[in-house]
XYZ file of C-alpha atoms in Angstrom:
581
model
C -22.610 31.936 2.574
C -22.929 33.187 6.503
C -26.433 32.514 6.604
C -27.529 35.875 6.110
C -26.058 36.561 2.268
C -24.876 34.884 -1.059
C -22.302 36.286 -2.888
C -22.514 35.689 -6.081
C -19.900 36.355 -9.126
C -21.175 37.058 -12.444
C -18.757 36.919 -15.126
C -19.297 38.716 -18.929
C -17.274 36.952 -21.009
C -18.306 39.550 -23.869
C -17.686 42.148 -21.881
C -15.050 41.061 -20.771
C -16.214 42.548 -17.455
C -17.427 40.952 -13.618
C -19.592 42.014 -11.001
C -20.261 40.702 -7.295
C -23.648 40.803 -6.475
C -24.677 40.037 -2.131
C -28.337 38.360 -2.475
C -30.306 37.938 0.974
C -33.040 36.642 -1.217
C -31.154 33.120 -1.913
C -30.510 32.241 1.159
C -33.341 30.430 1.997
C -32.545 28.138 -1.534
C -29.393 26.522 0.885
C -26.530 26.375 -1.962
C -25.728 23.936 -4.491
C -28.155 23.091 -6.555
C -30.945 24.780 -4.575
C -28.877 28.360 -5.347
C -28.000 27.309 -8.904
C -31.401 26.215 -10.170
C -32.860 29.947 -9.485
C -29.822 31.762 -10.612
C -30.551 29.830 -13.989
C -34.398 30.078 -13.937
C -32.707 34.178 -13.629
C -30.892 33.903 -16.981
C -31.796 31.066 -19.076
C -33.773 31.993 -22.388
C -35.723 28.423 -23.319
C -36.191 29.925 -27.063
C -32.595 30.202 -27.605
C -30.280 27.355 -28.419
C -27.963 25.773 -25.718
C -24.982 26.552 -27.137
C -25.893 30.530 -27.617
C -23.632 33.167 -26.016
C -26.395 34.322 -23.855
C -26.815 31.342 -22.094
C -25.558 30.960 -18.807
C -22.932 28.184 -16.685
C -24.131 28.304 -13.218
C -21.241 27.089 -10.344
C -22.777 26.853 -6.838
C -21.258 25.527 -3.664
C -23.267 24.894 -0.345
C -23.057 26.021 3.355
C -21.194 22.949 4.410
C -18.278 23.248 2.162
C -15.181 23.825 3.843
C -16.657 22.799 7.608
C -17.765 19.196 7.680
C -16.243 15.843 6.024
C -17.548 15.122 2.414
C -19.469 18.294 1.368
C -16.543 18.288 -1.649
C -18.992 18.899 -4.455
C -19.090 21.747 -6.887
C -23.278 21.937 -8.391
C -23.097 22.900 -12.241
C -26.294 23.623 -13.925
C -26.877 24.649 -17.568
C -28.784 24.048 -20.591
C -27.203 20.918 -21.832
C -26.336 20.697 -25.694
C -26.487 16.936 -25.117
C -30.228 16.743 -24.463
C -31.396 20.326 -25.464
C -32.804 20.830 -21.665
C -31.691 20.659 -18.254
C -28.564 19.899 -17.468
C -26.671 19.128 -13.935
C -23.126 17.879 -12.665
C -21.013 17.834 -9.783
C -17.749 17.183 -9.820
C -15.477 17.053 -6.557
C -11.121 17.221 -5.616
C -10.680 21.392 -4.911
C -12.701 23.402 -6.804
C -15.538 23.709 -3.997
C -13.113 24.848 -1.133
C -11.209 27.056 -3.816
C -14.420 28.553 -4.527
C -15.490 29.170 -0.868
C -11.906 30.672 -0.036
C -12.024 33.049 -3.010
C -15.073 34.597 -1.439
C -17.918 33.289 -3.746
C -21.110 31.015 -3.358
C -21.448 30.913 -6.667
C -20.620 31.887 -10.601
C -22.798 32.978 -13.617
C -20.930 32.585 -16.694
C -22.451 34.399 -20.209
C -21.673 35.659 -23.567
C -18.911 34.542 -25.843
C -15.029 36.111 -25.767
C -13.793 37.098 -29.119
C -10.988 34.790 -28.911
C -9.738 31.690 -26.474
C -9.204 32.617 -22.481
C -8.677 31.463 -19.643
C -9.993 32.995 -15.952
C -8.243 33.629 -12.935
C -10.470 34.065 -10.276
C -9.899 34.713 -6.660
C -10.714 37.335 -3.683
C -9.591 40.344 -5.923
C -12.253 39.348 -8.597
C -11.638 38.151 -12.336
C -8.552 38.278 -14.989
C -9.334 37.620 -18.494
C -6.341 35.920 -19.790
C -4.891 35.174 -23.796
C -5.413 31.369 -23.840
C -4.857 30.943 -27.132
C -1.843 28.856 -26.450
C -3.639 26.571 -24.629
C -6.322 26.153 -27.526
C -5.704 22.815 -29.117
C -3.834 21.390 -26.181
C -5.250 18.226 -24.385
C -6.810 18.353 -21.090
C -3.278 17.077 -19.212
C -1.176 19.439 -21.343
C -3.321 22.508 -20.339
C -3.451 21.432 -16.794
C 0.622 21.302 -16.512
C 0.648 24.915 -18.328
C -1.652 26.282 -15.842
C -0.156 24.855 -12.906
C 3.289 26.544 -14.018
C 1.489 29.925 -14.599
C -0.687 30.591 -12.545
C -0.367 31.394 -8.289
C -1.915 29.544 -5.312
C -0.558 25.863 -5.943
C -1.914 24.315 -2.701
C -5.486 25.840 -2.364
C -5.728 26.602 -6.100
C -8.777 24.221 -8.357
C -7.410 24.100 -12.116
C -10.500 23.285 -14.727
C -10.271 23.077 -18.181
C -11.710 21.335 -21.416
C -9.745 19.411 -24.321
C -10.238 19.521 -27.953
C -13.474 17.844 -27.617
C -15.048 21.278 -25.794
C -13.430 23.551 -28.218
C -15.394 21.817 -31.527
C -18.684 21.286 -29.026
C -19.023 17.874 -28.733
C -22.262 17.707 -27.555
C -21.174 15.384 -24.527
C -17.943 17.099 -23.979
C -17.047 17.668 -20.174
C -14.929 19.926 -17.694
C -11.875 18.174 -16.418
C -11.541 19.067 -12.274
C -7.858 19.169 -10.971
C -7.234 16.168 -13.150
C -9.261 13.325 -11.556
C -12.495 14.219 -11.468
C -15.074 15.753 -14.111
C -18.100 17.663 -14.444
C -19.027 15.036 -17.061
C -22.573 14.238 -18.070
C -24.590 16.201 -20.441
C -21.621 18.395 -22.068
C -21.117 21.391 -19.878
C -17.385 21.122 -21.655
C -19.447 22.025 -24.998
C -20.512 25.328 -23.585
C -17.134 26.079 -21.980
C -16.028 25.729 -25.855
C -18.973 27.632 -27.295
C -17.962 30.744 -25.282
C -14.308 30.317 -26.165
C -13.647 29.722 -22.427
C -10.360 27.125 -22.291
C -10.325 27.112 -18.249
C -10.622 28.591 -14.973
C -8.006 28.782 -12.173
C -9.719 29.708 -9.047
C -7.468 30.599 -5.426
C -8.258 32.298 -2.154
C -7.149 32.152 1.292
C -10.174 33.635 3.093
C -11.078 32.144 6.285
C -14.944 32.212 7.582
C -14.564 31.671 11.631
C -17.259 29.273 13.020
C -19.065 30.970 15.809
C -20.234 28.520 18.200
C -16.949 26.223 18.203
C -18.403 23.617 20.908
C -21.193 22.713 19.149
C -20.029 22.748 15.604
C -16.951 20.537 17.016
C -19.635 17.855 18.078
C -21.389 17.495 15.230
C -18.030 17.493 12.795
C -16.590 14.558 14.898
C -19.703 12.725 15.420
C -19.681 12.955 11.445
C -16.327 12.029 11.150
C -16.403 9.245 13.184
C -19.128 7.484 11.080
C -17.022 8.015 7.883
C -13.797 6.989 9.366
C -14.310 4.239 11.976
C -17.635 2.019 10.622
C -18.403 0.543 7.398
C -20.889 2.904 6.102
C -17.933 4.294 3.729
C -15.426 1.458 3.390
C -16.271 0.131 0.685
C -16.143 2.795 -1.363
C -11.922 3.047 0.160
C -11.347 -0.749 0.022
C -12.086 -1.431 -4.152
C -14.383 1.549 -4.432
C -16.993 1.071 -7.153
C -15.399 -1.016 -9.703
C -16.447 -3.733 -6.953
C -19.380 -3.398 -8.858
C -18.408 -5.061 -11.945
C -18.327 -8.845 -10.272
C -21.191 -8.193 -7.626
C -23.508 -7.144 -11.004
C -22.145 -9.081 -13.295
C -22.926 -12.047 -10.863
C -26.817 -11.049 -10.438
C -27.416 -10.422 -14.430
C -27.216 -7.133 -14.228
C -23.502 -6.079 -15.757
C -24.665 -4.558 -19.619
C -22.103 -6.077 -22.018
C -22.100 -5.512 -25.829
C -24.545 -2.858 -26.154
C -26.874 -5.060 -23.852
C -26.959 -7.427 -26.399
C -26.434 -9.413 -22.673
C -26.192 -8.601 -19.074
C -23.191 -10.807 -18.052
C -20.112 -10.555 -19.404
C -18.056 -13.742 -19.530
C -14.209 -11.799 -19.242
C -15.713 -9.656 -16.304
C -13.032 -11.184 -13.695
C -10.538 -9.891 -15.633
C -12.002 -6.237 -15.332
C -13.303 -6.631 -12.080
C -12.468 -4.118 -9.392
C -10.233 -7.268 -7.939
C -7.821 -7.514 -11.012
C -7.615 -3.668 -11.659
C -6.570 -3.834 -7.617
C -4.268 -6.432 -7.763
C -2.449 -5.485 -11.154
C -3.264 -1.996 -11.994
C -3.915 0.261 -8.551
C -1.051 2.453 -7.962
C -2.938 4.668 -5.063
C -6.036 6.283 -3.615
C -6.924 9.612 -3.432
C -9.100 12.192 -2.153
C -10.916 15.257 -2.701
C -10.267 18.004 -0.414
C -12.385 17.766 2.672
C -13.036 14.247 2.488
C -11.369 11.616 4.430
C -12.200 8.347 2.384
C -10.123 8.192 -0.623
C -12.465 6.777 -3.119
C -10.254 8.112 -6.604
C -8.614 4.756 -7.650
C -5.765 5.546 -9.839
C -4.155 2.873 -11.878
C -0.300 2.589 -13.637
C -0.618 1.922 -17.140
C 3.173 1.051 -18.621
C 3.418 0.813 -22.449
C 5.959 1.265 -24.466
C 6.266 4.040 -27.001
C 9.574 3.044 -29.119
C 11.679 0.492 -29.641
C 14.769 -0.647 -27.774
C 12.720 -1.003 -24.660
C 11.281 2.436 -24.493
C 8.611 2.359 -21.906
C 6.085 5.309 -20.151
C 3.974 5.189 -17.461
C 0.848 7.051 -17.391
C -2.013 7.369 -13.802
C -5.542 7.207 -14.626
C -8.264 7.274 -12.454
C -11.048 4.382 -13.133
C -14.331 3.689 -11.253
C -17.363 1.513 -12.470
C -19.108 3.742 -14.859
C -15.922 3.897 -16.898
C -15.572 -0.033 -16.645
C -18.944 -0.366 -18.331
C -19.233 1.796 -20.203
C -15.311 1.128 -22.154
C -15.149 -2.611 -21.106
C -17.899 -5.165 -20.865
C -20.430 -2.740 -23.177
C -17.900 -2.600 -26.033
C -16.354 -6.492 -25.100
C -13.067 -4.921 -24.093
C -11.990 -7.782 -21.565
C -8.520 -6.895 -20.485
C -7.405 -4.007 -18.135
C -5.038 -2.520 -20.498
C -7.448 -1.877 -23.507
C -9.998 -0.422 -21.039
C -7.545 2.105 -19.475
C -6.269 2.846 -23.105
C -9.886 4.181 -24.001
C -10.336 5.712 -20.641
C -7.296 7.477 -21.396
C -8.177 8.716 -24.742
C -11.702 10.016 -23.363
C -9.730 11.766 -20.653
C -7.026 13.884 -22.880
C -9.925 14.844 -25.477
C -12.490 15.457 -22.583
C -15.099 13.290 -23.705
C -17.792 11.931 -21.222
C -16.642 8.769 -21.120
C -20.230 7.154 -20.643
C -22.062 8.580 -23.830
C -19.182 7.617 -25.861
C -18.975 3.973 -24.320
C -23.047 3.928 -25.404
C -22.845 5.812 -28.770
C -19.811 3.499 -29.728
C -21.148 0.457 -28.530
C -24.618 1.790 -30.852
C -22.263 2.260 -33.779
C -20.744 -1.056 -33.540
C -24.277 -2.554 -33.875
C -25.344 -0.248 -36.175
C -22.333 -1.589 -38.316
C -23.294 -4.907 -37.768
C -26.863 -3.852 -39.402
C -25.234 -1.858 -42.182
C -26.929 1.392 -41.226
C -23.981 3.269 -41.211
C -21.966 4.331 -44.560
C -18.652 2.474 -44.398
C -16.853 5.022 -46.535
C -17.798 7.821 -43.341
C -16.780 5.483 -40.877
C -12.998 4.982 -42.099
C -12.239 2.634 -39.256
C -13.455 -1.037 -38.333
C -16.035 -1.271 -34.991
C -15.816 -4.812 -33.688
C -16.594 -6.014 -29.867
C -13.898 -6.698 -27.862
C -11.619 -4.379 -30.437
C -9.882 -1.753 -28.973
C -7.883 -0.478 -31.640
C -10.994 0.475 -33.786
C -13.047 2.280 -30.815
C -9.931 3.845 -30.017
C -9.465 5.843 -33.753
C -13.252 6.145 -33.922
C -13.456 8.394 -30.782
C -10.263 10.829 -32.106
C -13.299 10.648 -34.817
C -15.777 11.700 -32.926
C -13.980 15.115 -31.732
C -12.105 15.866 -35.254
C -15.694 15.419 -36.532
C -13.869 14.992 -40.914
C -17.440 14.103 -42.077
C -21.249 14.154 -41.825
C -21.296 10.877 -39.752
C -18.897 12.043 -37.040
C -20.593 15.210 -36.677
C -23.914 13.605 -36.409
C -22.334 11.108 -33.869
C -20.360 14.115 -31.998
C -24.026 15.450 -31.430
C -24.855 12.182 -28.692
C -26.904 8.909 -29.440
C -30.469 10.336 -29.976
C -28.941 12.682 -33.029
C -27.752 9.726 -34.272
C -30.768 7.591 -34.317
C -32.655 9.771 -35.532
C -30.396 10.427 -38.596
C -29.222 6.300 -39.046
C -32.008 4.501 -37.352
C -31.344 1.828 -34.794
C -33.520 3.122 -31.869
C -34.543 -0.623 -31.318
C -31.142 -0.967 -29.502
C -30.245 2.374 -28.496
C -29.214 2.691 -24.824
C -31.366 5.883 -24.068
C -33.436 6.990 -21.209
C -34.823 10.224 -21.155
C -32.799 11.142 -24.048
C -29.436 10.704 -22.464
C -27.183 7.358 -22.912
C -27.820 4.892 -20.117
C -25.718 3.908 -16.918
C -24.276 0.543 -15.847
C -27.100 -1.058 -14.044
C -29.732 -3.230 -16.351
C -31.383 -4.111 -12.565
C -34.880 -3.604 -13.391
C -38.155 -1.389 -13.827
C -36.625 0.847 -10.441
C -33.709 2.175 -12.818
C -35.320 2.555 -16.192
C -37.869 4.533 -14.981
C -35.609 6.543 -12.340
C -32.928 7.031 -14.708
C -35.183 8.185 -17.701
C -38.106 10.661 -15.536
C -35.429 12.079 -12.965
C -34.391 15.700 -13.794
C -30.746 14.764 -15.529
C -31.838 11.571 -16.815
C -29.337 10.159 -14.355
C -29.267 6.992 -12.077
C -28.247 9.279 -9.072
C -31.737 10.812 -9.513
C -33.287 9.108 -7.491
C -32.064 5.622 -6.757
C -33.855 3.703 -9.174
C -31.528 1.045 -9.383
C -31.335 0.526 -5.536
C -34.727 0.058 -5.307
C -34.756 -2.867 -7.692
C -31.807 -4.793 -5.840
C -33.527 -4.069 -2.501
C -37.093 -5.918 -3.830
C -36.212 -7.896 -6.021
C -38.208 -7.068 -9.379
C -41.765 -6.842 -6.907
C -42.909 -4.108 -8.121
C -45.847 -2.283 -7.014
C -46.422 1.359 -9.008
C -47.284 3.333 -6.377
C -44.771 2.259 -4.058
C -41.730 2.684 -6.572
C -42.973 6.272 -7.988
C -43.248 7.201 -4.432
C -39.642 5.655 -3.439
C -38.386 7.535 -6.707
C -40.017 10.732 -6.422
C -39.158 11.276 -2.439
C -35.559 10.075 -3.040
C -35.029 12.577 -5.671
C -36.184 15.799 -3.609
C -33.848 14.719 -0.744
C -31.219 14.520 -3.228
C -32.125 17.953 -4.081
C -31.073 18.725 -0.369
C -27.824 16.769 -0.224
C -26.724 18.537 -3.531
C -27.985 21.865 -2.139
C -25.678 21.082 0.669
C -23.224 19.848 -1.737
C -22.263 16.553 -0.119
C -20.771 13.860 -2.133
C -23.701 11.511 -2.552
C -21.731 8.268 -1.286
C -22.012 9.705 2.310
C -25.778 9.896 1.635
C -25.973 7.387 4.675
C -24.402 9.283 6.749
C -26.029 12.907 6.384
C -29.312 11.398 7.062
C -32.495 13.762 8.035
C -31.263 14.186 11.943
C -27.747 14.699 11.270
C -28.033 17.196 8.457
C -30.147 19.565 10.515
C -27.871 19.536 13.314
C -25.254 20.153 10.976
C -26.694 23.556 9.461
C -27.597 24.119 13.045
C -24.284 24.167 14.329
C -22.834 26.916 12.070
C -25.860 28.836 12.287
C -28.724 27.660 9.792
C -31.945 27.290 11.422
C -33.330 24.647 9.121
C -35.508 22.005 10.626
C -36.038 17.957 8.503
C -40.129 19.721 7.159
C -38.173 22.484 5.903
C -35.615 20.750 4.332
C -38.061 18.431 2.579
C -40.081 21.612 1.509
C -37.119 23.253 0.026
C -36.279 19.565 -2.212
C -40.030 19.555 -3.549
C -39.685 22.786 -4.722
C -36.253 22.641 -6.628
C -37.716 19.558 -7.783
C -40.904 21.901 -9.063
C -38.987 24.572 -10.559
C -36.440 21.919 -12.342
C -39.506 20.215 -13.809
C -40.886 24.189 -15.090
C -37.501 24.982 -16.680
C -37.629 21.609 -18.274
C -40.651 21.833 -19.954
C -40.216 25.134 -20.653
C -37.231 24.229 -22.550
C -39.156 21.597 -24.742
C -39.184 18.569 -22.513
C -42.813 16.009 -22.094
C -42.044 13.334 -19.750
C -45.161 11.865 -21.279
C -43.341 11.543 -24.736
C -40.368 9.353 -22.877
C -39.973 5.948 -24.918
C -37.650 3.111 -24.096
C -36.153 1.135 -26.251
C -37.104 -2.773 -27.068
C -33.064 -4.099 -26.024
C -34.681 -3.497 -22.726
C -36.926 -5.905 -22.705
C -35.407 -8.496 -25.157
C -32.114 -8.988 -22.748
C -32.889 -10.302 -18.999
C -32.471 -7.534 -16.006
C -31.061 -9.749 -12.882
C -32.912 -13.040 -14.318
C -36.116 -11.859 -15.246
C -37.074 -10.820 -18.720
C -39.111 -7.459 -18.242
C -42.294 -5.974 -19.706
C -42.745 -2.752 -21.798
C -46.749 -2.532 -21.054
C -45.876 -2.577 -17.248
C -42.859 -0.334 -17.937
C -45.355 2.055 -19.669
C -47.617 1.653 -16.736
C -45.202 3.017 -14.403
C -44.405 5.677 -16.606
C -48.370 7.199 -16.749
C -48.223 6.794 -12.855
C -44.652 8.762 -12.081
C -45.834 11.735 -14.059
C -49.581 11.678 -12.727
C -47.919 12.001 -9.623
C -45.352 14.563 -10.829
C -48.154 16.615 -12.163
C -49.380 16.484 -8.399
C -46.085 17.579 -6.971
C -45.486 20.542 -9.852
C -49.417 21.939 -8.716
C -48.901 22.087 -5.363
């Protein structure tokens, strides 16, 4: 984008054919998520399945990629198979500033190839490539093909799905250059459904920044916040798995399926202990100079007579959770085990930390058939959770494929929604803090906790909660969001993009975008996210939560579902508001 066009790369997989479109009419949409919620709005048919060829995979980068520190993110939006309705993920490490240099804003994906491929794309346009080879192979072993095949090692993204994409696991993801994901809401299930193993994307395009002097003042007046205060250091020092002892310390850690929400073997899964016996290094994605991907060394050995292999893995909170204290793993090496069997499958690893940790209840209930399950679900088991999930993608009867299909298929096949970790139909994050996250996690548009900062909200006050005040925190929070993931900037430096400092920003490299505009633009992705949503069967009025909620203490305090409920009728009275504007 050079503030004047938006080229855009739309890719027949049917066809086998691409065209570049130049669209003056989304520029004032920014990028991101702002670009890719119209190009879908453009394609999307809400009567067909999710998983039918005609429905489109929308990439979008934003105007800052390449120029200032942090905007690393990659927007994906797409009818998720997960929930049946929107879905949205970022992911970060090269595929934005691969994108950018290959000469494209953004990518519409469609139709379905008549057998496995893989895409090269890059300033020259689009290759349609025989990856039936690579069909079958796990997400590691297609990544090492790739990178011995295919040009532009340096400035080239590689992402691909594993076995779990190919048979549509409904919460299957994208693997990103290895550490990071597009993971939530199984964008790796369409990638399957069209037969499409992977994309390699390369350029080396420049774009030339105009007014040097004032772009160089903003950049290292941005820089300098990120590098030399604390705004970002935590996020270096133990990144998030710091969370695991600062949560688990307030009540607010969820450990076996919530059953609690402290987990009495959390110091040794604590961000501390994977530091001090598991961190090998820290990396980056490109454009960002924080290093927040903690990757650990797990040694095992594989044979006798002292036959030993190392393997890196990446590990952040989320993972911790959702594959330690919420299944009772309590040891480092079991939870990098699972984390490493989600990985080479491509399984979002926090549905199948919730499902599984469901299951093992369920179990516990006997609402499962035992002769289906074929392997013993215990807490604090690996071994059992470990064969379950190479379940859950081989899919050998009707349980695993009614499992493979995410937590909500499952209860309503087996039962159990009295303890079923959903919110808005999608398997709940870490945080059990209070009323702030269940309702932000289960009314904002992904049915995410990075909505719209639920969670914060309840560590900042302290359980007071007054309903107008929270749906007003919640619903502002999420249309700024909107902005920072038009923009595409990696939502820990939320602090530092504030209102000011983002307009002078798009300022310096030519966007004339003022803080009322920017606001205006996040109400109205907000609007038109909310219209494809219930266009595509979604009633925010028909969101229930479960009663594990409100039987197992959030930070201390037992909550209540009439006051839960409350909040509920006032968010979408107030949504309604925004949406008629």
């Amino acid at each position: 984008m050079d503030g004047q066009v938006v080229r855009i790369l739309k890719v027949d997989l049917t066809a086998q054919s691409f065209t570049v479109e130049e669209r003056h009419d989304l520029v004032d949409s920014l990028g991101g998520v702002g670009t890719g919620t119209r190009l879908l709005a453009e394609s999307l048919d809400p009567e067909s399945p999710p998983l039918d060829p005609r429905q489109p995979i929308v990439l979008s980068i934003g105007p800052l990629t390449t120029i200032f520190p942090l905007a690393t993110k990659t927007a994906a939006v797409f009818r998720s198979p997960l929930t049946g309705e929107w879905g949205e993920s970022y992911a970060g490490m090269r595929l934005a500033f691969a994108l950018r240099f290959s000469g494209y804003d953004a990518v519409v994906i469609t139709g379905r190839a008549a057998r496995p491929v893989y895409l090269v794309l890059s300033p020259a346009g689009v290759r349609f490539e025989d990856g039936r080879g690579l069909w079958g192979l796990s997400v590691d072993d297609t990544g090492r093909l790739l990178r011995e095949w295919e040009p532009g090692r340096g400035h080239r993204s590689i992402i691909r799905i594993g076995p779990a994409g190919e048979r549509c696991v409904a919460f299957a993801g994208v693997n990103v250059d290895t550490f990071r994901h597009f993971g939530r809401l199984g964008l790796g299930a369409l990638f399957g459904s069209k037969n499409l193993k992977a994309l390699v994307v390369h350029g080396e395009l420049s774009y030339p920044i105009k007014n040097l002097r004032a772009y160089r003042e903003v950049y290292e007046d941005i820089y300098r916040r990120v590098v030399h205060t604390e705004i970002m250091r935590k996020y270096h020092g133990l990144g998030t798995p710091a969370n695991v002892s600062i949560l688990n310390g307030v009540g607010a850690l969820p450990t076996r399926n919530l059953q609690a929400s402290s987990f009495e073997n959390a110091e040794a899964i604590s961000g501390e202990t994977f530091a001090e016996q598991r961190l090998m290094r820290k990396l980056a994605c490109t454009g960002c100079p924080v290093g927040c991907i903690h990757v650990a060394l797990l040694r095992r050995q594989f044979a006798p007579d002292h036959e030993y292999e190392s393997v890196t893995l990446a590990y952040d909170y989320e993972l911790i959770y959702a594959l330690g204290s919420l299944l009772g793993i309590g040891n480092t090496d079991d939870v990098l085990r699972l984390i490493e069997k989600v990985e080479l499958l491509g399984l979002d690893a926090i549905t199948t930390g919730v499902l599984l940790a469901w299951a093992t209840e369920a179990c516990e209930k006997a609402l499962l058939p035992p002769n289906e399950l074929g392997v013993t679900l215990a807490f604090g088991h690996a071994e059992g959770y470990l064969a379950a999930i190479d379940n859950l993608v081989i899919q050998p009867n009707d349980l695993y494929q009614t499992l493979a299909r995410g937590l909500a298929a499952a209860v309503r096949r087996y039962g159990g929604e009295d303890f079923a970790l959903l919110l808005g139909g999608h398997e709940m994050a870490g945080y059990h803090t209070g009323y702030g996250f269940l309702l932000g996690h289960a009314v904002g548009a992904r049915h995410s906790h990075l909505c719209n900062d639920g969670y914060g909200f309840d560590q900042r006050f302290k359980g007071q909660v007054v309903p107008e005040k929270l749906v007003e925190h919640l619903l502002t929070e999420e249309c700024w969001r909107n902005v920072l993931n038009s923009l595409c900037v990696c939502l820990f430096a939320r602090a530092v993009y504030d209102e000011a400092t983002t307009v002078r920003a798009l300022r310096s490299i030519g966007l004339d975008w003022d803080v009322d505009g920017l606001h205006k633009l996040g109400r109205e992705i907000l609007r038109l996210k909310v219209q494809l949503k219930q266009a595509m069967g979604f009633d925010y009025r028909k969101i229930r939560f479960s009663s594990r909620f409100f039987q197992t203490p959030a930070m201390g305090k037992k909550l209540r579902k009439d006051i839960l409920d409350n909040l509920l009728d006032h968010y979408c009275r107030a949504l309604d508001d925004l949406v008629r504007a």
